[in-house]
Amino acid sequence: MWRWVRQQLGFDPPHQSDTRTIYIANRFPQYGLYTPQKFIDNRIISSKYTVWNFVPKNLFEQFRRVANFYFLIIFLVQLMIDTPTSPITSGLPLFFVITVTAIKQGYEDWLRHNSDNEVNGAPVYVVRSGGLVKTRSKNIRVGDIVRVAKDEIFPADLVLLSSDRLDGSCHVTTASLDGETNLKTHVAVPETAVLQTVANLDTLIAVIECQQPEADLYRFMGRMKITQQMEEIVRPLGPESLLLRGARLKNTKEIFGVAVYTGMETKMALNYKSKSQKRSAVEKSMNTFLIIYLIILISEAIISTILKYTWQAEEKWDEPWYNQKTEHQRNSSKILKFISDFLAFLVLYNFIIPISLYVTVEMQKFLGSFFIGWDLDLYHEESDQKAQVNTSDLNEELGQVEYVFTDKTGTLTENEMQFRECSINGIKYQEINGRLVSEGPTPDSSEGNLSYLSSLSHLNNLSHLATSSSFRTSPENETELIKEHDLFFKAVSLCHTVQISSVQTDGIGDGPWQTNLAPSQLEYYASSPDEKALVEAAARFGIVFIGNSGETMEVKTLGKLERYKLLHILEFDSDRRRMSVIVQAPSGEKLLFVKGAESSVLPECIGGEIEKTRIHVDEFALKGLRTLCMAYREFTPKEYEEIDRRLFEARTALQQREEKLADVFQFIEKDLVLVGATAVEDKLQDKVRETIEALRMAGIKVWVLTGDKHETAVSVSLSCGHFHRTMNILELINQTSDSECAEKLRQLARRITEDHVIQHGLVVDGTSLSLALREHEKLFMEVCKNCSAVMCCRMAPLQKAKVIRLIKISPEKPITLAVGDGANDVSMIQEAHVGIGIMGKEGRQAARNSDYAIARFKFLSKLLFVHGHFYYIRIATLVQYFFYKNVCFITPQFLYQFYCLFSQQTLYDSVYLTLYNICFTSLPILIYSLLEQHIDPHVLQNKPTLYRDISKNRQLSMKTFLYWTILGFSHAFIFFFGSYFLIGKDTSLLGNGQMFGNWTFGTLVFTVMLITVTVKMALETHFWTWINHLVTWGSILFYFVFSLFYGGILWPFLSSQNMYFVFIQLLSSGSAWFAIILMVVTCLFLDIVKKVFDRQFHPTNIEKAQLTETNSSIKCLDSMCCFSEGETACASVGRMLERVIGRCSPSHVSRSWSASDPFYTNDRSILTLSTMDSSTC
């Protein structure tokens, strides 16, 4: 019973085997022993709460926050003992905070419930009892055969059984899963591919054994046992057989598949990942400040309690004649009385801890994050993509970045590949106007003149496939040269995973129409831009990939159609860094074609021009080109039989399948003959050089982490400005042992100290990095910190995350930011303090897993220098102002105890205690934290050095915090003693001699305090809009109006009304008005003098820039208000924002310039999408 309860609560999950057995169509064996397995239903649950657990679960989560739990304790104390203030004073603000948060979270969860119901209620067709049955998605069970039609989304993870094609293939797009828009081909096993009708499928008797659910989208291992005519056939199942929930069927009329994973066990659901709980530096500082104020609170309570008992040591004060003790009070325990008094003082002073701080910060982050999406400078018109905010918790962290780690391909570059050069059997060629141009001596040009090979069309009567022996020596005539070119481009045309566009794909396998198709009519789709560029290049040179027809790859060579039977695909993986295909040529030979990085292909080669090709690859890399090597191998029938057997065994293994496949792949991909190498160009994105230079000026160190080879990476680093030509480049590459690596690091450290060079750059490869991180982390970090730029090449995805982790945990604890665009960048994006995803061509996986997503790398500077700067300044002021105003609020209460014998008499009315943080002072600071711009955005854009002024959390340093705290105490002393000196001796301030009481004194203090803290917020505001004016002066006006109504009417629902007519009486006194004005001026005068003195004699860089901005002639906030001629999709949002912030006239926007303007004479900066005219925009 106890074990069952624990299982239901999730503490003791039931034991599961490593595999699951699925009986297709749920046809369980009628005889023999079998253990039924329980599988979950197909409901998707993204919601967090239910109707039954919302209240307890939400309350539990909210009270895990220290501040909420603290106020709950205070509230309970007020209920249990006799305290000076009503429990309402703590309970109402706590209830408000809890309720607002619960409503927000409940509404968000209600939206998730609606979304879940829509998905779970979608209609689907399932094969049951020999027919198609329409049901809801949530009713699908593991083992059900599901029919999916064209353009429909798969409702569960299905193993493909058959399609409308004879070969059992179908095409899907997984854009909603990994963002890849290319078509992927999935195939059914031959025995089920022929079962294309419901009646045929009803006769299928088969069992699937596969692994338990896991989140990896690209990994699936299983096998299918099919019983046909009393014979059992076993077929391997891999990722190519699995159709993932969330993917969409394309170019196929319908498919049938059996559900293997359902509901929350589907790979899509397992990839539902709550964002990692990253905490910003501001939040950590805020928690530190809370602890300090908690210490101040406890200290004040202890001091008050001790002084109370010290004072009551005299009998006349312990039991005065007007307040005699009862017998019970005289006999009560002194220890319990001391504790009770301590708790009472704790309750009296508890408002020094600002409960509404958390709610205000959450609202500021949530609402403030919209400005990033609204910013037109972060909108990319070509792709119609605007910046996205996936988490608003880290807005201010954008202003604290010290290290930027960026991927290269697709992040710094466009990820648009163009074939540029190649090396074929030791001869280097480049493409010029669609023709191959030889750069080296050929059989017909011994002097090395450029020779042209426009195509192979004039040699179409030659044999186009040479045997392996033909290429182990140099070619002796033109025929051999053409054979080499033919073999090279056939390797390019066959070794890939490219698909044909949707229209043409529908016809594949339906007839020989492809033979008349011109290469220009074909449109290729590929998961890798490299593959697409290479296949297109081969097509331009006469060898055109037509498409797949079942197990046949069709290639048109000089107008002649050739069919190669595709026997096996050895998929690419990051460990091997290569992929291969085994095909059977029309003449019957079985050939292996291999494509991969030169570091993984060349060591496996035993023939071909290896050294010449290696030199050419290095030359390509020096030009910044991406290189791949092509090789092949011919198998004898006996060799192929063994390979086929070993591949089948490895692919049908349920245990350690990946390790066994790796061993088989290594066995196959050896003794290769090198045929050549390719070089494609990946263009740099626009403004990359300027952006990196701006980051460097801002004091941010930029590291490039890439999987490319050393020479390519260095070349691109030089071209994008990451490395300078004058920079001393240090290298830590090709290290093979720990001792060698350590010695090299020590040499580099000595060179850095000895060389009189201002800047150093470091290049390190993945192998050397692994050695350096193993035992020499400190030495490696010492070298890296002294380098202004670091390039890490040949990096695996996990190595990228390890490097960032190493920097994060270094003694300085710098704030790190990672930028990437592909799935291989997700680990480093999640590891860094702030993760930025580029919405590029490698899918959306990086963008989905990031904290922020932008369309181009150049937008990073605006994101950091403007938005990051503003967010940090706003929230830093918000946090410190909250503590300041609460010190001003509670300190007079503490001082008042010295004048009331520590009797725990409250200075303020309970309504004022309750509404101070909720109503009277909440809006001015919230609006400030949303709209404040202490300096024009263009100044921040064009002067990146201003970013240094806010780095390392300077605005929330202990020095600044102490200044605000001391300022709060000093203002509180002025409030209290100013009011005391006014009415302390003469309480008759009215002409009729009527006297003021303690409530009038407290109200006077409260009024002065409220006006002072509100005007103090106004002094901190640099950017005034009509909203700022409304909430600042409106808050003061609201207080006066509320107090007049509250104290001017006898409210029947109030048991006691201490404030009746008090406020009206106070305002009737001219002396009170004079005192209020005098104390407010006195409090703020010293603050104003300090500001003027600091600006005059010790101005910061930001204050200098503000002065320059004032002297310039900027009329509007360009990044928010100026638009190019053709308004973008965001224009309406921009116009709405203009009206809200009140910065520019919505009807007319102009901008004028002074000739001496140092910042704006050239507005074609890296931070504006469109150029602006010098007079208008």
Coordinates of N, CA and C in Angstrom, one line a residue, residues 270-405:
L270 N 9.0 15.2 -24.7 CA 10.2 15.1 -23.9 C 11.1 16.3 -24.1
N271 N 11.0 17.0 -25.3 CA 11.8 18.1 -25.5 C 11.2 19.4 -25.0
Y272 N 9.9 19.3 -24.4 CA 9.4 20.4 -23.7 C 10.3 20.7 -22.5
K273 N 11.0 21.8 -22.6 CA 12.0 22.1 -21.6 C 11.7 23.4 -21.0
S274 N 11.5 23.4 -19.7 CA 11.3 24.7 -19.0 C 12.7 25.4 -19.1
K275 N 12.6 26.7 -19.3 CA 13.9 27.4 -19.4 C 14.7 27.3 -18.2
S276 N 16.0 27.2 -18.3 CA 16.9 27.0 -17.2 C 16.7 28.3 -16.3
Q277 N 16.7 28.0 -15.0 CA 16.5 29.1 -14.1 C 17.8 29.9 -13.9
K278 N 18.0 30.8 -14.9 CA 19.2 31.7 -14.8 C 18.8 32.9 -13.9
R279 N 19.7 33.2 -13.0 CA 19.5 34.4 -12.1 C 20.4 35.5 -12.5
S280 N 19.9 36.7 -12.6 CA 20.7 37.8 -13.0 C 21.5 38.3 -11.8
A281 N 22.6 39.1 -12.1 CA 23.4 39.7 -11.1 C 22.6 40.7 -10.2
V282 N 21.6 41.3 -10.8 CA 20.7 42.3 -10.1 C 19.9 41.5 -9.1
E283 N 19.4 40.4 -9.5 CA 18.6 39.6 -8.5 C 19.4 39.1 -7.3
K284 N 20.7 38.7 -7.6 CA 21.6 38.3 -6.5 C 21.8 39.5 -5.6
S285 N 22.1 40.7 -6.2 CA 22.3 41.9 -5.3 C 21.1 42.2 -4.5
M286 N 19.9 42.0 -5.1 CA 18.6 42.3 -4.4 C 18.5 41.4 -3.2
N287 N 18.8 40.2 -3.4 CA 18.7 39.2 -2.2 C 19.7 39.6 -1.1
T288 N 20.9 40.1 -1.5 CA 21.9 40.5 -0.5 C 21.4 41.7 0.2
F289 N 20.8 42.7 -0.5 CA 20.2 43.9 0.2 C 19.1 43.5 1.1
L290 N 18.3 42.5 0.7 CA 17.2 42.1 1.6 C 17.7 41.5 2.9
I291 N 18.8 40.7 2.8 CA 19.4 40.2 4.0 C 19.9 41.3 4.9
I292 N 20.5 42.3 4.3 CA 21.0 43.4 5.1 C 19.9 44.1 5.8
Y293 N 18.8 44.4 5.1 CA 17.7 45.1 5.7 C 17.0 44.2 6.7
L294 N 17.0 42.9 6.5 CA 16.5 42.0 7.5 C 17.3 42.1 8.8
I295 N 18.6 42.2 8.7 CA 19.5 42.4 9.8 C 19.2 43.7 10.5
I296 N 18.9 44.8 9.7 CA 18.6 46.1 10.3 C 17.2 46.0 11.0
L297 N 16.3 45.3 10.5 CA 15.0 45.1 11.1 C 15.1 44.4 12.4
I298 N 15.8 43.3 12.4 CA 16.0 42.5 13.7 C 16.8 43.3 14.7
S299 N 17.8 44.1 14.3 CA 18.5 45.0 15.2 C 17.6 46.0 15.8
E300 N 16.8 46.6 15.0 CA 15.9 47.7 15.5 C 14.9 47.0 16.5
A301 N 14.4 45.8 16.2 CA 13.5 45.2 17.2 C 14.2 44.8 18.5
I302 N 15.4 44.3 18.4 CA 16.1 43.9 19.6 C 16.4 45.2 20.4
I303 N 16.9 46.3 19.8 CA 17.2 47.5 20.5 C 16.0 48.0 21.2
S304 N 14.9 48.1 20.5 CA 13.6 48.6 21.1 C 13.2 47.7 22.3
T305 N 13.3 46.4 22.1 CA 12.9 45.5 23.2 C 13.8 45.8 24.5
I306 N 15.1 45.8 24.3 CA 16.0 46.0 25.4 C 15.7 47.4 26.0
L307 N 15.6 48.4 25.2 CA 15.3 49.8 25.8 C 14.0 49.8 26.5
K308 N 13.0 49.1 26.0 CA 11.7 49.0 26.7 C 11.9 48.5 28.1
Y309 N 12.6 47.4 28.3 CA 12.8 46.8 29.6 C 13.8 47.6 30.5
T310 N 14.7 48.3 29.8 CA 15.6 49.2 30.6 C 14.8 50.4 31.1
W311 N 13.9 50.9 30.3 CA 13.1 52.0 30.7 C 12.1 51.6 31.8
Q312 N 11.6 50.4 31.7 CA 10.6 49.9 32.7 C 11.2 49.4 34.0
A313 N 12.6 49.5 34.0 CA 13.2 49.1 35.3 C 12.8 50.0 36.4
E314 N 12.5 51.2 36.1 CA 11.9 52.1 37.1 C 10.4 51.8 37.3
E315 N 10.0 51.7 38.6 CA 8.7 51.3 38.9 C 7.6 52.2 38.3
K316 N 7.9 53.5 38.3 CA 6.9 54.4 37.9 C 6.6 54.3 36.4
W317 N 7.6 53.8 35.6 CA 7.3 53.6 34.2 C 6.8 52.1 33.9
D318 N 7.2 51.2 34.8 CA 6.7 49.8 34.6 C 5.2 49.7 34.8
E319 N 4.7 50.4 35.8 CA 3.3 50.3 36.1 C 2.7 51.6 36.5
P320 N 2.6 52.6 35.5 CA 2.1 53.9 35.9 C 0.6 53.8 36.4
W321 N 0.2 54.9 37.1 CA -1.1 54.9 37.8 C -2.2 54.8 36.8
Y322 N -2.0 55.2 35.6 CA -3.1 55.2 34.6 C -3.1 53.9 33.8
N323 N -2.2 53.0 34.0 CA -2.2 51.7 33.3 C -1.7 50.6 34.2
Q324 N -2.6 50.3 35.1 CA -2.3 49.2 36.1 C -2.3 47.8 35.4
K325 N -1.3 47.0 35.8 CA -1.3 45.6 35.3 C -2.3 44.7 35.9
T326 N -2.8 43.7 35.2 CA -3.6 42.7 35.8 C -2.8 41.7 36.6
E327 N -3.4 40.9 37.4 CA -2.7 39.8 38.1 C -2.0 38.8 37.2
H328 N -2.7 38.5 36.1 CA -2.1 37.6 35.1 C -0.9 38.2 34.5
Q329 N -0.9 39.5 34.2 CA 0.3 40.1 33.6 C 1.5 40.1 34.5
R330 N 1.2 40.3 35.9 CA 2.3 40.3 36.8 C 2.9 39.0 37.0
N331 N 2.2 37.9 36.8 CA 2.7 36.6 37.1 C 3.2 35.8 35.8
S332 N 3.0 36.5 34.6 CA 3.4 35.9 33.4 C 4.9 35.7 33.3
S333 N 5.4 34.8 32.5 CA 6.8 34.5 32.3 C 7.5 35.7 31.6
K334 N 8.6 36.2 32.2 CA 9.3 37.3 31.7 C 10.0 37.0 30.3
I335 N 10.4 35.7 30.2 CA 11.0 35.3 28.9 C 10.0 35.3 27.8
L336 N 8.7 34.8 28.1 CA 7.7 34.8 27.1 C 7.3 36.2 26.8
K337 N 7.3 37.1 27.8 CA 6.9 38.5 27.6 C 8.0 39.2 26.7
F338 N 9.3 38.8 26.9 CA 10.3 39.4 26.1 C 10.2 39.0 24.7
I339 N 9.9 37.7 24.5 CA 9.7 37.2 23.1 C 8.5 37.9 22.4
S340 N 7.4 38.0 23.2 CA 6.2 38.6 22.7 C 6.5 40.1 22.3
D341 N 7.2 40.8 23.1 CA 7.5 42.2 22.8 C 8.5 42.3 21.6
F342 N 9.4 41.4 21.5 CA 10.3 41.4 20.3 C 9.5 41.2 19.1
L343 N 8.6 40.2 19.1 CA 7.8 39.9 17.9 C 6.9 41.1 17.6
A344 N 6.4 41.8 18.6 CA 5.5 43.0 18.4 C 6.3 44.1 17.7
F345 N 7.6 44.3 18.1 CA 8.4 45.3 17.5 C 8.8 44.9 16.1
L346 N 9.0 43.6 15.9 CA 9.2 43.1 14.5 C 8.1 43.4 13.6
V347 N 6.9 43.2 14.1 CA 5.7 43.5 13.3 C 5.6 45.0 13.0
L348 N 5.9 45.8 14.0 CA 5.8 47.2 13.9 C 6.8 47.8 12.8
Y349 N 8.0 47.2 12.7 CA 9.0 47.7 11.8 C 9.1 46.9 10.5
N350 N 8.2 45.9 10.3 CA 8.4 44.9 9.2 C 8.3 45.6 7.9
F351 N 7.7 46.7 7.7 CA 7.6 47.4 6.4 C 8.9 47.9 5.8
I352 N 10.0 47.8 6.6 CA 11.3 48.1 6.0 C 11.6 47.1 4.9
I353 N 11.1 45.9 5.0 CA 11.2 44.9 3.9 C 10.1 45.2 2.9
P354 N 10.5 45.6 1.7 CA 9.4 45.9 0.7 C 8.8 44.7 0.0
I355 N 7.6 44.3 0.4 CA 7.0 43.1 -0.2 C 6.6 43.4 -1.6
S356 N 6.3 44.6 -2.0 CA 5.9 44.9 -3.4 C 7.0 45.0 -4.3
L357 N 8.3 44.9 -3.8 CA 9.4 45.0 -4.7 C 9.4 43.8 -5.7
Y358 N 9.1 42.6 -5.3 CA 9.1 41.5 -6.2 C 8.1 41.6 -7.3
V359 N 6.8 42.1 -6.9 CA 5.8 42.3 -7.9 C 6.2 43.3 -8.9
T360 N 6.7 44.5 -8.4 CA 7.1 45.6 -9.3 C 8.2 45.1 -10.3
V361 N 9.2 44.4 -9.7 CA 10.3 43.9 -10.6 C 9.8 43.0 -11.7
E362 N 8.8 42.1 -11.3 CA 8.3 41.2 -12.3 C 7.5 41.9 -13.3
M363 N 6.7 42.9 -12.9 CA 5.9 43.7 -13.9 C 6.9 44.5 -14.8
Q364 N 8.0 45.0 -14.2 CA 8.9 45.8 -15.0 C 9.6 44.9 -16.1
K365 N 10.0 43.7 -15.7 CA 10.7 42.8 -16.6 C 9.7 42.4 -17.7
F366 N 8.5 42.0 -17.3 CA 7.6 41.5 -18.3 C 7.2 42.6 -19.3
L367 N 6.7 43.7 -18.8 CA 6.3 44.8 -19.7 C 7.5 45.4 -20.4
G368 N 8.6 45.5 -19.8 CA 9.8 46.1 -20.5 C 10.3 45.2 -21.6
S369 N 10.1 43.9 -21.5 CA 10.6 43.1 -22.6 C 9.9 43.3 -23.9
F370 N 8.7 43.9 -23.9 CA 8.0 44.2 -25.2 C 8.8 45.2 -26.0
F371 N 9.6 46.1 -25.4 CA 10.3 47.1 -26.2 C 11.3 46.5 -27.1
I372 N 11.9 45.3 -26.8 CA 12.8 44.7 -27.7 C 12.1 44.2 -28.9
G373 N 10.9 43.6 -28.8 CA 10.2 43.2 -30.0 C 9.6 44.3 -30.8
W374 N 9.4 45.5 -30.1 CA 8.9 46.7 -30.8 C 10.0 47.5 -31.6
D375 N 11.2 47.2 -31.2 CA 12.3 48.0 -31.8 C 12.5 47.7 -33.3
L376 N 12.2 48.7 -34.1 CA 12.4 48.5 -35.5 C 13.8 48.3 -36.0
D377 N 14.8 48.8 -35.2 CA 16.2 48.6 -35.5 C 16.6 47.1 -35.4
L378 N 15.8 46.3 -34.7 CA 16.0 44.9 -34.5 C 15.2 44.1 -35.4
Y379 N 14.5 44.7 -36.4 CA 13.6 44.0 -37.3 C 14.4 43.8 -38.6
H380 N 14.3 42.6 -39.1 CA 15.0 42.3 -40.4 C 14.0 42.1 -41.4
E381 N 14.0 43.1 -42.4 CA 12.9 43.2 -43.3 C 12.9 42.1 -44.3
E382 N 14.1 41.6 -44.7 CA 14.2 40.6 -45.8 C 13.6 39.3 -45.3
S383 N 13.8 38.9 -44.1 CA 13.2 37.7 -43.6 C 11.9 37.9 -42.8
D384 N 11.5 39.2 -42.7 CA 10.3 39.5 -41.9 C 10.4 38.9 -40.5
Q385 N 11.5 39.1 -39.8 CA 11.7 38.6 -38.5 C 12.0 39.7 -37.5
K386 N 11.4 39.8 -36.4 CA 11.7 40.7 -35.4 C 12.3 40.0 -34.2
A387 N 12.9 40.8 -33.3 CA 13.6 40.2 -32.1 C 12.5 39.5 -31.3
Q388 N 12.9 38.4 -30.7 CA 12.0 37.7 -29.8 C 12.6 37.6 -28.4
V389 N 11.7 37.7 -27.4 CA 12.2 37.5 -26.0 C 11.5 36.3 -25.4
N390 N 12.4 35.3 -25.2 CA 11.9 34.0 -24.6 C 11.8 34.0 -23.1
T391 N 12.6 34.8 -22.5 CA 12.6 35.0 -21.0 C 12.9 36.5 -20.7
S392 N 12.0 37.1 -19.9 CA 12.2 38.5 -19.5 C 13.0 38.6 -18.2
D393 N 13.5 37.5 -17.6 CA 14.2 37.6 -16.3 C 15.6 38.1 -16.4
L394 N 16.1 38.2 -17.7 CA 17.5 38.5 -17.8 C 17.7 39.8 -18.6
N395 N 16.7 40.7 -18.7 CA 16.8 41.9 -19.4 C 18.0 42.7 -19.0
E396 N 18.1 42.9 -17.7 CA 19.2 43.8 -17.2 C 20.6 43.1 -17.4
E397 N 20.6 41.8 -17.5 CA 21.9 41.1 -17.7 C 22.5 41.5 -19.0
L398 N 21.7 41.9 -20.0 CA 22.2 42.4 -21.3 C 23.1 43.6 -21.1
G399 N 23.0 44.3 -20.0 CA 23.9 45.4 -19.7 C 25.1 45.1 -18.9
Q400 N 25.4 43.8 -18.7 CA 26.5 43.4 -17.8 C 27.5 42.5 -18.5
V401 N 27.3 42.2 -19.8 CA 28.1 41.2 -20.5 C 29.6 41.6 -20.5
E402 N 30.4 40.6 -20.2 CA 31.9 40.8 -20.3 C 32.6 39.9 -21.3
Y403 N 31.9 38.8 -21.6 CA 32.4 37.8 -22.6 C 31.3 37.5 -23.6
V404 N 31.6 37.5 -24.9 CA 30.7 37.0 -25.9 C 31.3 35.8 -26.6
F405 N 30.6 34.7 -26.6 CA 31.1 33.5 -27.2 C 30.2 33.3 -28.5

